[in-house]
Amino acid sequence: MLSRMLGRLGTPRLPRGTAVCSRESSHRRRRLHNKPQLLLLAALVLGVAPVAAAAPVEVIVDGDVGDAGAIRAAVEAALTRIEAAAHAAAGAGAAPLEHRLRTVRVRRAFALAAHKAASSTPGVIELRAPAILDARTTAALTHEVAHQLLWSTCPASSSDALLHELFAVWASGEAPLWLEGEPYLSLPQARELLEKNPLDSRAARRALARMVSEEREAPVAIARRLRACADGAVVPRLAVEELAAHATDDVDVLVVVQRATGELVHSRGEIERPLPFGSTLKPFVVAAARMAARPAPTLPVRATDPMWACPLRADERNLDVERALLTSCNGYFLDWATRDPDVARLGELGPLLVSYGLSALPSDMREAIGVQATLRVSARGLAQGYRALSWARPDVVALLTRNADEGTLKGRAELRGIAAKTGTVRGLGSAPDLGWLVALSDDVVVVRARAGVTPQALVDDVARVLEELPRAARTARVQTFGLLPPDEVRARCEGEGTVVGARGVERAGAVLGSLAPWTRQGAALCTGAWRVSFADDARARPYLGTFSWSPPPDDATPDDPLASPRQRRARRGADFVFATSLGHYTAGVLAAEDSGATGAARAALSRVIAHNALHCDERHQGRPLCDTTHCQTFLGTTNTSATPSELAPLSSRAFLPFSQGGAAPWRERRSLAEWRAALQQRARLEGADLRVVRVADGSVVLLVRSSDGAGEEVRELPCEPLRNTLRLPSCPVSIVVEGTVVTFEGKGAGHGLGLEVERAKGAAAAGASAEEILRAAYGPSVVGPR
């Protein structure tokens, strides 16, 4: 008999003090009217199309059961809520679900087993009397109301005991109560309990609760059958294998995000689709604990616990957090949470991940590490989360670089030295439902997810993506605003500004104000471009990328007493370091240095700019390039990125100088005292008897009296230091000393070393290629094989 098959079981243990709403009524009978307004509201909240109001349900409560008004009110509330949930589960595309329920009678039960609180047959609920509507009894009553609705809306499923019990556990909302305070139950363990115990046992009910809790929305198995009922289709019998389905059969996703800009470099598949994420949030658990100075314990390995089935060494008896993260050991994280439950909520990183699309903050460690796949995040959201993590806690990312040597990817040399984290979503069986692999290089975050595979099966794909990464996606770093006092630099984010640092996360919104105080706390990220302005210039420049605070060392400024204050500031570098993509940096420098260059001249200059961004150690003692003419002028990013041909690599490993050049004549005068001071500073030359013989090929040739005074000797000095000291437009072609005045004449602008842009334009106009222009400027080997 079906009622015996579905014999009701006592409800789970409920926490003390749980409030139960009730109301008195002097009427023996009362009709429940499912008001159209209520269903419309429920439909809008739950995201489904409104449905027509069902016929009223009469709730009859026998007088010997208990407080008739309170019991009636509980049944009515449960009917309304569960009916709305069933409509939502069926989906907007399904026909309206119509129940045939006209009367529900609640009567006293005389033959219930001691461990049961209620039971049902169609149209009748039997309740232990006298019924006191505490939390336990209310949960049991709600469970039976769910059966009543399913019988009436889907009579074709009346003989499916498993479906009925699953629907009642889900629709009643009792599932969390079966799991609260109990040891973690994995899905394979839940399946074993369900297969070995009767459906009316506590063990089976707990197993169903675990399966229901795997999906925050309606379980897929329920939704499919409700939709079939609504459409009048055949309702297949529910099999255990269908439970806890993750609906990931068609997932095949790739996301590549630039770490500095957050831009999407490459994507494939449904990158915004929320998915269960497996173990991929474990690094955030560790990072959040370190942010909050919550020490992670060293824990004993519990080899008999299935949750501790981790790829550990045979001699490992205790596990620290670093080894636990590398081996992705679920048992460690679950045991850690028993000592410090709050660590599972991801600290200050939790709200940030929610802003990137995590469906909710984890309520416990099971959700945080994905062994209970209630929460969801998209591949793109996960990539943005790892981007923020790489700036906030580089120590955690550095730890993940050991994965290919001693972690879950041990032996996969393709990713050696690459920070990587695996994740696996499993269903009732041992086979994976979904595999995840996250990899971070210095330039990008790669997120790969595919249905039905382990993360190891994704290694080749990810390694190939990293190997074939477009050069434009490389990261370029530049010291910015070194000529200004840091407090005069102001920033505004075109999207949402966030500052992530070792000790926390600050959501700055759209306006940071002064940039310095924020970057002293951490890296300043923006979901769009920054707009930067200065005290003496209100016009905002765009900067697409990330700002951080990194003052030069105290000895960064060369000892040059003849240098102007501006020159000294430029040579010192800057307190701010800006990171962007190589493509955006190159386009930005090109716009500042010579936006009018086209064709082969533009390509040649762009290749030099990009090369220098990656070969700049000599300019600032190993620090990034500056944004002044001491290095390459950079005044912010543009709305374009350099093309692949404009970023083609060069063979040199040195910084390659370039200048504007040109043929425009100029004449400058300096005092004889300034000329002698420059010579003394740059060449240790003294005395009045100095004659210029010639200026050519970047050198000044002088005739000076020999040290013994017996004759004269020729000295050749590099022109560029003298030009800088005297602040001349370019190296002169003529130097004439007349009394106390020295006259310098020359052509064009810049130091004249390496590539001259104006000359390159002329050569391009005459038909020269970018390679020919570069060879003429730097020699034949500069575009040869490296």
PDB file of N, CA and C in Angstrom, residues 46-76:
ATOM      1  N   LEU A  46      10.273  34.212  -7.773  1.00  0.00           N
ATOM      2  CA  LEU A  46      10.955  32.984  -8.136  1.00  0.00           C
ATOM      3  C   LEU A  46      11.355  32.952  -9.603  1.00  0.00           C
ATOM      4  N   GLY A  47      10.994  33.988 -10.370  1.00  0.00           N
ATOM      5  CA  GLY A  47      11.452  34.086 -11.746  1.00  0.00           C
ATOM      6  C   GLY A  47      10.698  33.224 -12.722  1.00  0.00           C
ATOM      7  N   VAL A  48       9.386  32.956 -12.495  1.00  0.00           N
ATOM      8  CA  VAL A  48       8.604  32.156 -13.431  1.00  0.00           C
ATOM      9  C   VAL A  48       7.412  32.964 -13.889  1.00  0.00           C
ATOM     10  N   ALA A  49       6.765  32.474 -14.934  1.00  0.00           N
ATOM     11  CA  ALA A  49       5.586  33.171 -15.436  1.00  0.00           C
ATOM     12  C   ALA A  49       4.435  33.015 -14.455  1.00  0.00           C
ATOM     13  N   PRO A  50       3.581  34.047 -14.295  1.00  0.00           N
ATOM     14  CA  PRO A  50       2.428  33.924 -13.422  1.00  0.00           C
ATOM     15  C   PRO A  50       1.509  32.807 -13.899  1.00  0.00           C
ATOM     16  N   VAL A  51       0.800  32.168 -12.955  1.00  0.00           N
ATOM     17  CA  VAL A  51      -0.129  31.090 -13.285  1.00  0.00           C
ATOM     18  C   VAL A  51      -1.498  31.468 -12.774  1.00  0.00           C
ATOM     19  N   ALA A  52      -2.469  30.849 -13.345  1.00  0.00           N
ATOM     20  CA  ALA A  52      -3.832  31.116 -12.919  1.00  0.00           C
ATOM     21  C   ALA A  52      -4.060  30.564 -11.516  1.00  0.00           C
ATOM     22  N   ALA A  53      -4.945  31.207 -10.770  1.00  0.00           N
ATOM     23  CA  ALA A  53      -5.235  30.755  -9.420  1.00  0.00           C
ATOM     24  C   ALA A  53      -5.896  29.379  -9.470  1.00  0.00           C
ATOM     25  N   ALA A  54      -5.471  28.493  -8.558  1.00  0.00           N
ATOM     26  CA  ALA A  54      -6.067  27.180  -8.460  1.00  0.00           C
ATOM     27  C   ALA A  54      -7.382  27.267  -7.680  1.00  0.00           C
ATOM     28  N   ALA A  55      -8.155  26.200  -7.739  1.00  0.00           N
ATOM     29  CA  ALA A  55      -9.402  26.168  -6.983  1.00  0.00           C
ATOM     30  C   ALA A  55      -9.113  26.195  -5.487  1.00  0.00           C
ATOM     31  N   PRO A  56     -10.006  26.757  -4.683  1.00  0.00           N
ATOM     32  CA  PRO A  56      -9.770  26.821  -3.240  1.00  0.00           C
ATOM     33  C   PRO A  56      -9.659  25.431  -2.636  1.00  0.00           C
ATOM     34  N   VAL A  57      -8.850  25.326  -1.593  1.00  0.00           N
ATOM     35  CA  VAL A  57      -8.677  24.080  -0.854  1.00  0.00           C
ATOM     36  C   VAL A  57      -9.314  24.244   0.520  1.00  0.00           C
ATOM     37  N   GLU A  58     -10.169  23.320   0.873  1.00  0.00           N
ATOM     38  CA  GLU A  58     -10.807  23.358   2.188  1.00  0.00           C
ATOM     39  C   GLU A  58      -9.976  22.521   3.146  1.00  0.00           C
ATOM     40  N   VAL A  59      -9.536  23.124   4.227  1.00  0.00           N
ATOM     41  CA  VAL A  59      -8.752  22.433   5.245  1.00  0.00           C
ATOM     42  C   VAL A  59      -9.657  22.143   6.427  1.00  0.00           C
ATOM     43  N   ILE A  60      -9.821  20.872   6.728  1.00  0.00           N
ATOM     44  CA  ILE A  60     -10.699  20.432   7.819  1.00  0.00           C
ATOM     45  C   ILE A  60      -9.826  19.819   8.899  1.00  0.00           C
ATOM     46  N   VAL A  61      -9.963  20.290  10.113  1.00  0.00           N
ATOM     47  CA  VAL A  61      -9.181  19.788  11.239  1.00  0.00           C
ATOM     48  C   VAL A  61     -10.133  19.188  12.260  1.00  0.00           C
ATOM     49  N   ASP A  62      -9.984  17.910  12.512  1.00  0.00           N
ATOM     50  CA  ASP A  62     -10.829  17.253  13.520  1.00  0.00           C
ATOM     51  C   ASP A  62     -10.551  17.851  14.890  1.00  0.00           C
ATOM     52  N   GLY A  63     -11.585  17.912  15.700  1.00  0.00           N
ATOM     53  CA  GLY A  63     -11.461  18.583  16.978  1.00  0.00           C
ATOM     54  C   GLY A  63     -10.587  17.898  17.984  1.00  0.00           C
ATOM     55  N   ASP A  64     -10.345  16.596  17.827  1.00  0.00           N
ATOM     56  CA  ASP A  64      -9.536  15.887  18.824  1.00  0.00           C
ATOM     57  C   ASP A  64      -8.048  15.869  18.477  1.00  0.00           C
ATOM     58  N   VAL A  65      -7.650  16.626  17.416  1.00  0.00           N
ATOM     59  CA  VAL A  65      -6.241  16.635  17.021  1.00  0.00           C
ATOM     60  C   VAL A  65      -5.426  17.608  17.858  1.00  0.00           C
ATOM     61  N   GLY A  66      -6.005  18.789  18.110  1.00  0.00           N
ATOM     62  CA  GLY A  66      -5.277  19.828  18.831  1.00  0.00           C
ATOM     63  C   GLY A  66      -5.860  21.181  18.499  1.00  0.00           C
ATOM     64  N   ASP A  67      -5.029  22.190  18.529  1.00  0.00           N
ATOM     65  CA  ASP A  67      -5.466  23.557  18.237  1.00  0.00           C
ATOM     66  C   ASP A  67      -5.808  23.660  16.750  1.00  0.00           C
ATOM     67  N   ALA A  68      -7.112  23.604  16.451  1.00  0.00           N
ATOM     68  CA  ALA A  68      -7.546  23.533  15.062  1.00  0.00           C
ATOM     69  C   ALA A  68      -7.124  24.760  14.262  1.00  0.00           C
ATOM     70  N   GLY A  69      -7.237  25.944  14.860  1.00  0.00           N
ATOM     71  CA  GLY A  69      -6.873  27.154  14.129  1.00  0.00           C
ATOM     72  C   GLY A  69      -5.397  27.181  13.769  1.00  0.00           C
ATOM     73  N   ALA A  70      -4.543  26.829  14.706  1.00  0.00           N
ATOM     74  CA  ALA A  70      -3.105  26.843  14.446  1.00  0.00           C
ATOM     75  C   ALA A  70      -2.726  25.792  13.420  1.00  0.00           C
ATOM     76  N   ILE A  71      -3.348  24.603  13.516  1.00  0.00           N
ATOM     77  CA  ILE A  71      -3.027  23.541  12.557  1.00  0.00           C
ATOM     78  C   ILE A  71      -3.491  23.940  11.160  1.00  0.00           C
ATOM     79  N   ARG A  72      -4.696  24.531  11.087  1.00  0.00           N
ATOM     80  CA  ARG A  72      -5.212  24.957   9.794  1.00  0.00           C
ATOM     81  C   ARG A  72      -4.305  26.028   9.174  1.00  0.00           C
ATOM     82  N   ALA A  73      -3.914  26.956   9.991  1.00  0.00           N
ATOM     83  CA  ALA A  73      -3.036  28.018   9.469  1.00  0.00           C
ATOM     84  C   ALA A  73      -1.713  27.447   8.956  1.00  0.00           C
ATOM     85  N   ALA A  74      -1.146  26.464   9.664  1.00  0.00           N
ATOM     86  CA  ALA A  74       0.116  25.857   9.236  1.00  0.00           C
ATOM     87  C   ALA A  74      -0.055  25.137   7.903  1.00  0.00           C
ATOM     88  N   VAL A  75      -1.185  24.414   7.745  1.00  0.00           N
ATOM     89  CA  VAL A  75      -1.424  23.712   6.485  1.00  0.00           C
ATOM     90  C   VAL A  75      -1.603  24.710   5.339  1.00  0.00           C
ATOM     91  N   GLU A  76      -2.377  25.766   5.578  1.00  0.00           N
ATOM     92  CA  GLU A  76      -2.594  26.767   4.540  1.00  0.00           C
ATOM     93  C   GLU A  76      -1.284  27.419   4.098  1.00  0.00           C
TER      94      GLU A  76
END
